[in-house]
Coordinates of C-alpha atoms in Angstrom, one line a residue:
X1 CA 45.6 76.6 42.6
X2 CA 49.2 75.4 42.4
X3 CA 49.6 71.7 43.0
X4 CA 52.9 69.8 43.3
X5 CA 53.6 66.2 44.2
X6 CA 57.0 64.5 44.6
X7 CA 60.1 65.4 42.8
X8 CA 61.1 64.7 39.2
X9 CA 64.8 64.0 38.5
X10 CA 65.9 63.6 34.9
X11 CA 68.7 61.0 34.7
X12 CA 71.6 61.7 32.4
X13 CA 70.9 60.3 28.9
X14 CA 67.3 59.5 29.7
X15 CA 64.2 61.2 28.2
X16 CA 61.6 62.7 30.5
X17 CA 58.1 62.1 29.1
X18 CA 55.4 64.5 30.1
X19 CA 51.7 65.3 29.4
X20 CA 51.2 69.0 29.1
X21 CA 47.8 70.6 29.1
X22 CA 48.2 74.4 28.5
X23 CA 44.6 75.3 29.2
X24 CA 43.3 78.9 28.9
X25 CA 42.6 78.9 32.6
X26 CA 45.1 76.5 34.2
X27 CA 48.3 74.7 33.0
X28 CA 48.5 71.1 34.0
X29 CA 51.8 69.0 33.6
X30 CA 52.2 65.4 34.7
X31 CA 55.1 62.9 34.6
X32 CA 55.3 59.4 36.1
X33 CA 55.9 60.8 39.6
X34 CA 54.8 64.5 39.6
X35 CA 51.8 66.8 39.0
X36 CA 52.1 70.5 38.6
X37 CA 49.2 72.9 38.1
X38 CA 49.1 76.7 38.0
X39 CA 47.0 79.5 36.5
X40 CA 47.7 80.3 32.8
X41 CA 48.4 84.0 33.6
X42 CA 51.5 86.2 33.6
X43 CA 52.8 89.7 33.7
X44 CA 56.0 91.6 33.8
X45 CA 57.7 91.3 37.2
X46 CA 57.5 94.1 39.8
X47 CA 60.0 94.9 42.5
X48 CA 58.7 93.4 45.8
X49 CA 59.6 96.0 48.4
X50 CA 58.9 93.7 51.4
X51 CA 58.9 90.0 52.2
X52 CA 60.6 89.2 48.9
X53 CA 62.1 85.9 50.0
X54 CA 59.0 84.8 51.9
X55 CA 56.8 85.5 48.8
X56 CA 59.2 83.7 46.5
X57 CA 59.1 80.7 48.8
X58 CA 55.3 80.7 48.9
X59 CA 55.2 80.7 45.1
X60 CA 58.2 78.5 44.0
X61 CA 58.9 78.5 40.2
X62 CA 56.5 81.4 39.5
X63 CA 59.4 83.7 38.3
X64 CA 61.0 83.3 35.0
X65 CA 63.5 85.3 32.9
X66 CA 63.9 85.3 29.1
X67 CA 64.7 87.7 26.3
X68 CA 61.6 89.7 27.0
X69 CA 62.4 90.4 30.6
X70 CA 61.5 88.9 34.0
X71 CA 57.9 87.6 34.5
X72 CA 55.6 86.7 37.3
X73 CA 53.5 83.7 36.4
X74 CA 50.6 81.8 37.9
X75 CA 49.6 82.3 41.5
X76 CA 52.4 84.9 42.1
X77 CA 51.1 87.0 39.2
X78 CA 47.6 86.8 40.5
X79 CA 48.7 87.8 44.0
X80 CA 51.1 90.6 43.2
X81 CA 50.0 92.2 39.9
X82 CA 47.0 94.5 39.4
X83 CA 44.3 93.1 37.0
X84 CA 45.3 95.5 34.2
X85 CA 48.8 94.0 34.1
X86 CA 47.8 90.4 33.9
X87 CA 48.0 88.7 30.5
X88 CA 45.9 85.6 29.7
X89 CA 45.4 83.2 26.8
X90 CA 42.0 83.8 25.3
X91 CA 41.1 81.9 22.2
X92 CA 42.9 82.6 19.0
X93 CA 45.2 85.7 18.8
X94 CA 45.6 87.9 15.8
X95 CA 48.8 86.0 15.0
X96 CA 48.8 82.6 16.8
X97 CA 52.3 81.6 15.6
X98 CA 53.9 84.8 16.9
X99 CA 51.7 85.8 19.9
X100 CA 49.8 82.8 21.2
X101 CA 52.6 80.3 20.9
X102 CA 55.1 82.6 22.5
X103 CA 52.8 82.7 25.5
X104 CA 52.3 78.9 25.5
X105 CA 56.1 78.4 25.2
X106 CA 56.7 80.5 28.3
X107 CA 54.0 78.6 30.2
X108 CA 55.6 75.3 29.1
X109 CA 59.0 76.5 30.3
X110 CA 57.6 77.4 33.7
X111 CA 55.9 74.0 33.9
X112 CA 59.2 72.2 33.1
X113 CA 61.0 74.4 35.6
X114 CA 58.6 73.4 38.3
X115 CA 58.8 69.7 37.4
X116 CA 62.6 69.8 37.5
X117 CA 62.9 72.1 40.6
X118 CA 66.3 72.1 42.1
X119 CA 68.3 71.3 39.0
X120 CA 70.9 73.9 38.1
X121 CA 74.1 74.5 36.1
X122 CA 72.2 74.5 32.8
X123 CA 72.0 70.7 32.8
X124 CA 70.6 69.4 29.5
X125 CA 67.4 67.5 30.0
X126 CA 65.8 65.6 27.1
X127 CA 62.0 65.8 27.0
X128 CA 59.2 64.2 25.1
X129 CA 55.9 66.2 25.2
X130 CA 52.3 65.3 24.4
X131 CA 49.9 68.2 24.4
X132 CA 46.7 69.5 22.8
X133 CA 44.7 72.4 21.3
X134 CA 41.0 73.1 21.2
X135 CA 39.3 71.0 18.5
X136 CA 38.6 73.9 16.2
X137 CA 42.2 75.3 16.6
X138 CA 44.0 72.1 15.4
X139 CA 45.1 73.9 12.2
X140 CA 47.6 75.6 14.5
X141 CA 49.2 72.3 15.7
X142 CA 52.2 72.5 13.4
X143 CA 53.1 76.0 14.7
X144 CA 52.7 74.9 18.3
X145 CA 54.9 71.9 17.6
X146 CA 57.5 74.1 16.0
X147 CA 57.5 76.5 19.0
X148 CA 58.0 73.7 21.6
X149 CA 60.5 71.5 19.8
X150 CA 64.2 72.3 20.1
X151 CA 66.5 73.5 22.9
X152 CA 65.2 76.1 25.4
X153 CA 67.1 77.8 28.2
X154 CA 64.8 77.7 31.3
X155 CA 65.8 80.1 34.0
X156 CA 63.4 80.4 36.9
X157 CA 63.8 81.0 40.7
X158 CA 63.9 77.2 41.3
X159 CA 65.9 75.8 38.3
X160 CA 68.3 76.7 35.5
X161 CA 68.4 74.0 32.8
X162 CA 68.4 73.5 29.1
X163 CA 65.4 71.6 27.9
X164 CA 66.0 69.7 24.7
X165 CA 62.5 68.9 23.5
X166 CA 63.1 66.1 21.0
X167 CA 59.5 65.1 20.3
X168 CA 56.1 66.9 20.4
X169 CA 52.7 65.3 19.8
X170 CA 49.7 67.6 19.4
X171 CA 46.1 66.3 19.5
X172 CA 42.6 67.7 19.9
X173 CA 42.6 68.8 23.6
X174 CA 39.7 66.6 24.8
X175 CA 41.3 63.5 23.3
X176 CA 43.5 63.4 26.3
X177 CA 40.5 62.4 28.4
X178 CA 39.8 59.5 25.9
X179 CA 43.4 58.3 26.1
X180 CA 43.2 58.5 29.9
X181 CA 40.5 55.8 29.7
X182 CA 41.4 53.8 26.5
X183 CA 45.2 53.5 27.4
X184 CA 46.8 52.5 30.7
X185 CA 49.5 54.5 32.6
X186 CA 52.1 52.3 31.0
X187 CA 51.0 53.1 27.5
X188 CA 49.2 49.9 26.8
X189 CA 45.6 49.3 25.4
X190 CA 43.1 49.3 28.3
X191 CA 41.3 46.0 27.9
X192 CA 38.7 47.0 30.5
X193 CA 37.5 49.9 28.2
X194 CA 35.0 47.9 26.1
X195 CA 32.7 50.6 24.5
X196 CA 33.1 51.3 20.8
X197 CA 32.0 54.9 20.4
X198 CA 33.5 57.1 23.1
X199 CA 32.6 60.8 23.4
X200 CA 34.2 63.4 25.7
X201 CA 33.0 66.8 26.7
X202 CA 35.8 69.1 28.1
X203 CA 34.5 72.2 29.9
X204 CA 37.4 74.6 30.1
X205 CA 37.9 78.2 31.0
X206 CA 37.4 79.8 27.6
X207 CA 36.3 76.9 25.4
X208 CA 34.0 73.9 25.6
X209 CA 35.4 71.1 23.4
X210 CA 33.8 67.8 22.4
X211 CA 35.4 64.9 20.5
X212 CA 34.2 61.4 19.4
X213 CA 36.3 58.3 19.1
X214 CA 34.9 55.4 17.1
X215 CA 36.9 52.3 18.1
X216 CA 40.2 54.2 18.0
X217 CA 39.4 56.5 15.1
X218 CA 38.8 60.2 15.5
X219 CA 35.5 61.4 14.0
X220 CA 36.0 65.0 12.9
X221 CA 32.4 65.6 11.9
X222 CA 31.2 64.8 15.5
X223 CA 33.9 66.8 17.2
X224 CA 34.1 70.6 17.7
X225 CA 34.6 73.6 20.0
X226 CA 32.6 76.7 21.1
X227 CA 34.2 79.9 22.4
X228 CA 32.4 79.7 25.8
X229 CA 33.5 78.3 29.1
X230 CA 33.7 79.1 32.8
X231 CA 34.8 82.7 32.0
X232 CA 31.2 83.5 31.0
X233 CA 30.1 82.9 34.6
X234 CA 33.1 84.7 35.9
X235 CA 32.3 87.8 33.9
X236 CA 28.6 87.9 35.0
X237 CA 29.6 87.5 38.6
X238 CA 32.3 90.2 38.3
X239 CA 29.8 92.6 36.7
X240 CA 27.3 92.0 39.5
X241 CA 29.9 92.6 42.2
X242 CA 31.1 95.8 40.5
X243 CA 27.6 97.0 40.2
X244 CA 26.9 96.4 43.9
X245 CA 30.3 97.6 45.3
X246 CA 31.4 100.1 42.6
X247 CA 34.9 98.5 42.2
X248 CA 36.5 95.8 40.1
X249 CA 37.1 92.7 42.1
X250 CA 40.2 90.5 41.9
X251 CA 39.8 87.3 39.9
X252 CA 40.5 85.2 43.0
X253 CA 37.5 86.7 44.8
X254 CA 35.2 86.2 41.8
X255 CA 36.2 82.6 41.6
X256 CA 35.5 82.1 45.3
X257 CA 32.0 83.5 44.8
X258 CA 31.5 81.1 41.9
X259 CA 32.5 78.1 44.0
X260 CA 30.7 79.1 47.3
X261 CA 27.9 81.4 46.3
X262 CA 29.1 83.8 49.0
X263 CA 30.9 87.1 49.0
X264 CA 32.7 88.6 52.0
X265 CA 31.9 92.3 52.1
X266 CA 33.5 94.3 54.9
X267 CA 33.8 91.1 56.9
X268 CA 30.2 90.0 56.4
X269 CA 29.0 87.2 54.2
X270 CA 26.6 88.1 51.4
X271 CA 24.6 85.5 49.5
X272 CA 25.2 85.5 45.8
X273 CA 23.9 82.0 45.1
X274 CA 21.0 83.3 42.8
X275 CA 23.5 85.4 40.8
X276 CA 25.8 82.4 40.5
X277 CA 23.1 80.1 39.2
X278 CA 22.0 82.8 36.6
X279 CA 25.7 83.2 35.6
X280 CA 26.1 79.5 35.0
X281 CA 23.1 79.4 32.7
X282 CA 25.2 80.6 29.7
X283 CA 27.9 78.0 30.3
X284 CA 25.3 75.2 30.6
X285 CA 23.4 76.2 27.5
X286 CA 26.6 76.5 25.4
X287 CA 27.7 73.0 26.5
X288 CA 24.4 71.4 25.8
X289 CA 24.0 73.2 22.5
X290 CA 27.4 72.0 21.2
X291 CA 26.6 68.4 22.3
X292 CA 23.2 68.5 20.6
X293 CA 24.7 70.0 17.4
X294 CA 27.3 67.3 17.1
X295 CA 25.7 64.3 18.8
X296 CA 21.9 65.0 18.5
X297 CA 20.2 62.8 21.1
X298 CA 23.4 60.9 21.8
X299 CA 21.9 57.6 20.8
X300 CA 25.0 56.6 18.8
X301 CA 27.5 57.5 21.6
X302 CA 28.1 54.6 24.0
X303 CA 29.8 56.6 26.8
X304 CA 30.5 60.3 27.3
X305 CA 33.3 61.4 29.6
X306 CA 32.9 64.8 31.2
X307 CA 36.2 66.5 32.0
X308 CA 37.8 69.9 32.5
X309 CA 37.8 72.4 35.3
X310 CA 34.2 73.3 34.7
X311 CA 32.9 69.7 34.5
X312 CA 31.2 69.8 37.9
X313 CA 29.4 73.0 37.1
X314 CA 27.4 71.4 34.3
X315 CA 27.3 67.7 35.2
X316 CA 23.7 67.7 36.5
X317 CA 22.3 69.2 33.3
X318 CA 24.5 67.1 31.0
X319 CA 23.6 63.9 32.7
X320 CA 19.9 64.7 32.5
X321 CA 20.3 65.1 28.7
X322 CA 22.8 62.3 28.2
X323 CA 22.5 59.6 30.9
X324 CA 25.6 57.7 29.6
X325 CA 27.7 60.6 30.9
X326 CA 30.5 59.8 33.3
X327 CA 32.2 62.5 35.4
X328 CA 35.8 61.6 35.4
X329 CA 37.9 61.7 38.6
X330 CA 40.2 64.7 38.9
X331 CA 38.4 66.1 35.9
X332 CA 40.9 69.0 35.5
X333 CA 43.9 66.6 35.1
X334 CA 42.2 64.1 32.8
X335 CA 43.6 65.5 29.5
X336 CA 47.2 65.8 30.9
X337 CA 47.1 62.3 32.2
X338 CA 45.8 61.0 28.8
X339 CA 48.5 62.9 26.9
X340 CA 51.1 61.2 29.1
X341 CA 49.5 57.8 28.4
X342 CA 49.6 58.5 24.7
X343 CA 53.2 59.6 24.7
X344 CA 54.1 56.3 26.5
X345 CA 52.0 54.4 23.9
X346 CA 54.0 56.0 21.1
X347 CA 57.3 55.3 22.8
X348 CA 56.3 51.6 23.3
X349 CA 55.3 51.3 19.6
X350 CA 58.7 52.7 18.6
X351 CA 60.6 50.3 20.8
X352 CA 58.9 47.2 19.5

């Protein structure tokens, strides 16, 4: 799941601009020269009694220390911690400012540590972040901004720096996909994007979000979220596997069944394609119901971008109902890339 490209080096006195998509399933962070992704999961670290160095090298940046102890994050957490010790973001918490944003801040620090891998001595790095929240959670934007802004000591197994986050922009999560198309990578207006009313449907792990942009203006009445997502399919598949094999299966195996329709039992492949299609029914219905509620037949929407980690799981059904749908390339990274475009756009406006 983890993906890394290139190396980001923050020059003294400069500001590192990043698009940060803290999804409920996967964290995506992009800069001008680097992409980092990892599962949005963590748990308190365990002592690794064997292959400590080899495991750390296999999962660089997945260990972080802070006032609450040492944590395994992302792929390392999934590989080394039992399911009962894994903590995940799932919709709104009882106290989002105290609980949810503490979790998001730790994930953000891990992402920054991965982007700046190899920088030590508590160097101060100035950072500008553009990020997002599910459409119906935008009331929490001020609290998220307050959690991210300021100076943060980041101490991981691959970096030790002080991140001075000087600017934070928070937008409805799927708007990143819109900015990935309406703005260029240099933060300029994309003259090739000529449609007036642009919709986006972002199919994530725990929420499906849609947003509508009317010639640069956000239309709140035709934007919204539903607490559904790929996890509904994961849960149904996990239940079927537990029923058949009388044990809880690791998330990684459940995800593999969702992708391939096959489960390897005692070395033999077992066909679960029917169960997978049945499990995906809930996700597809929730997606189409939200789009129908907000956009009706879609006659007034010129183009619909389909993005998010679950986009390919619903594209056939969405396209049948809304033929103007476009499955974006690298759908999981679309929001993060759009956030980066927008942050550059704001920076350009400020410099003119």
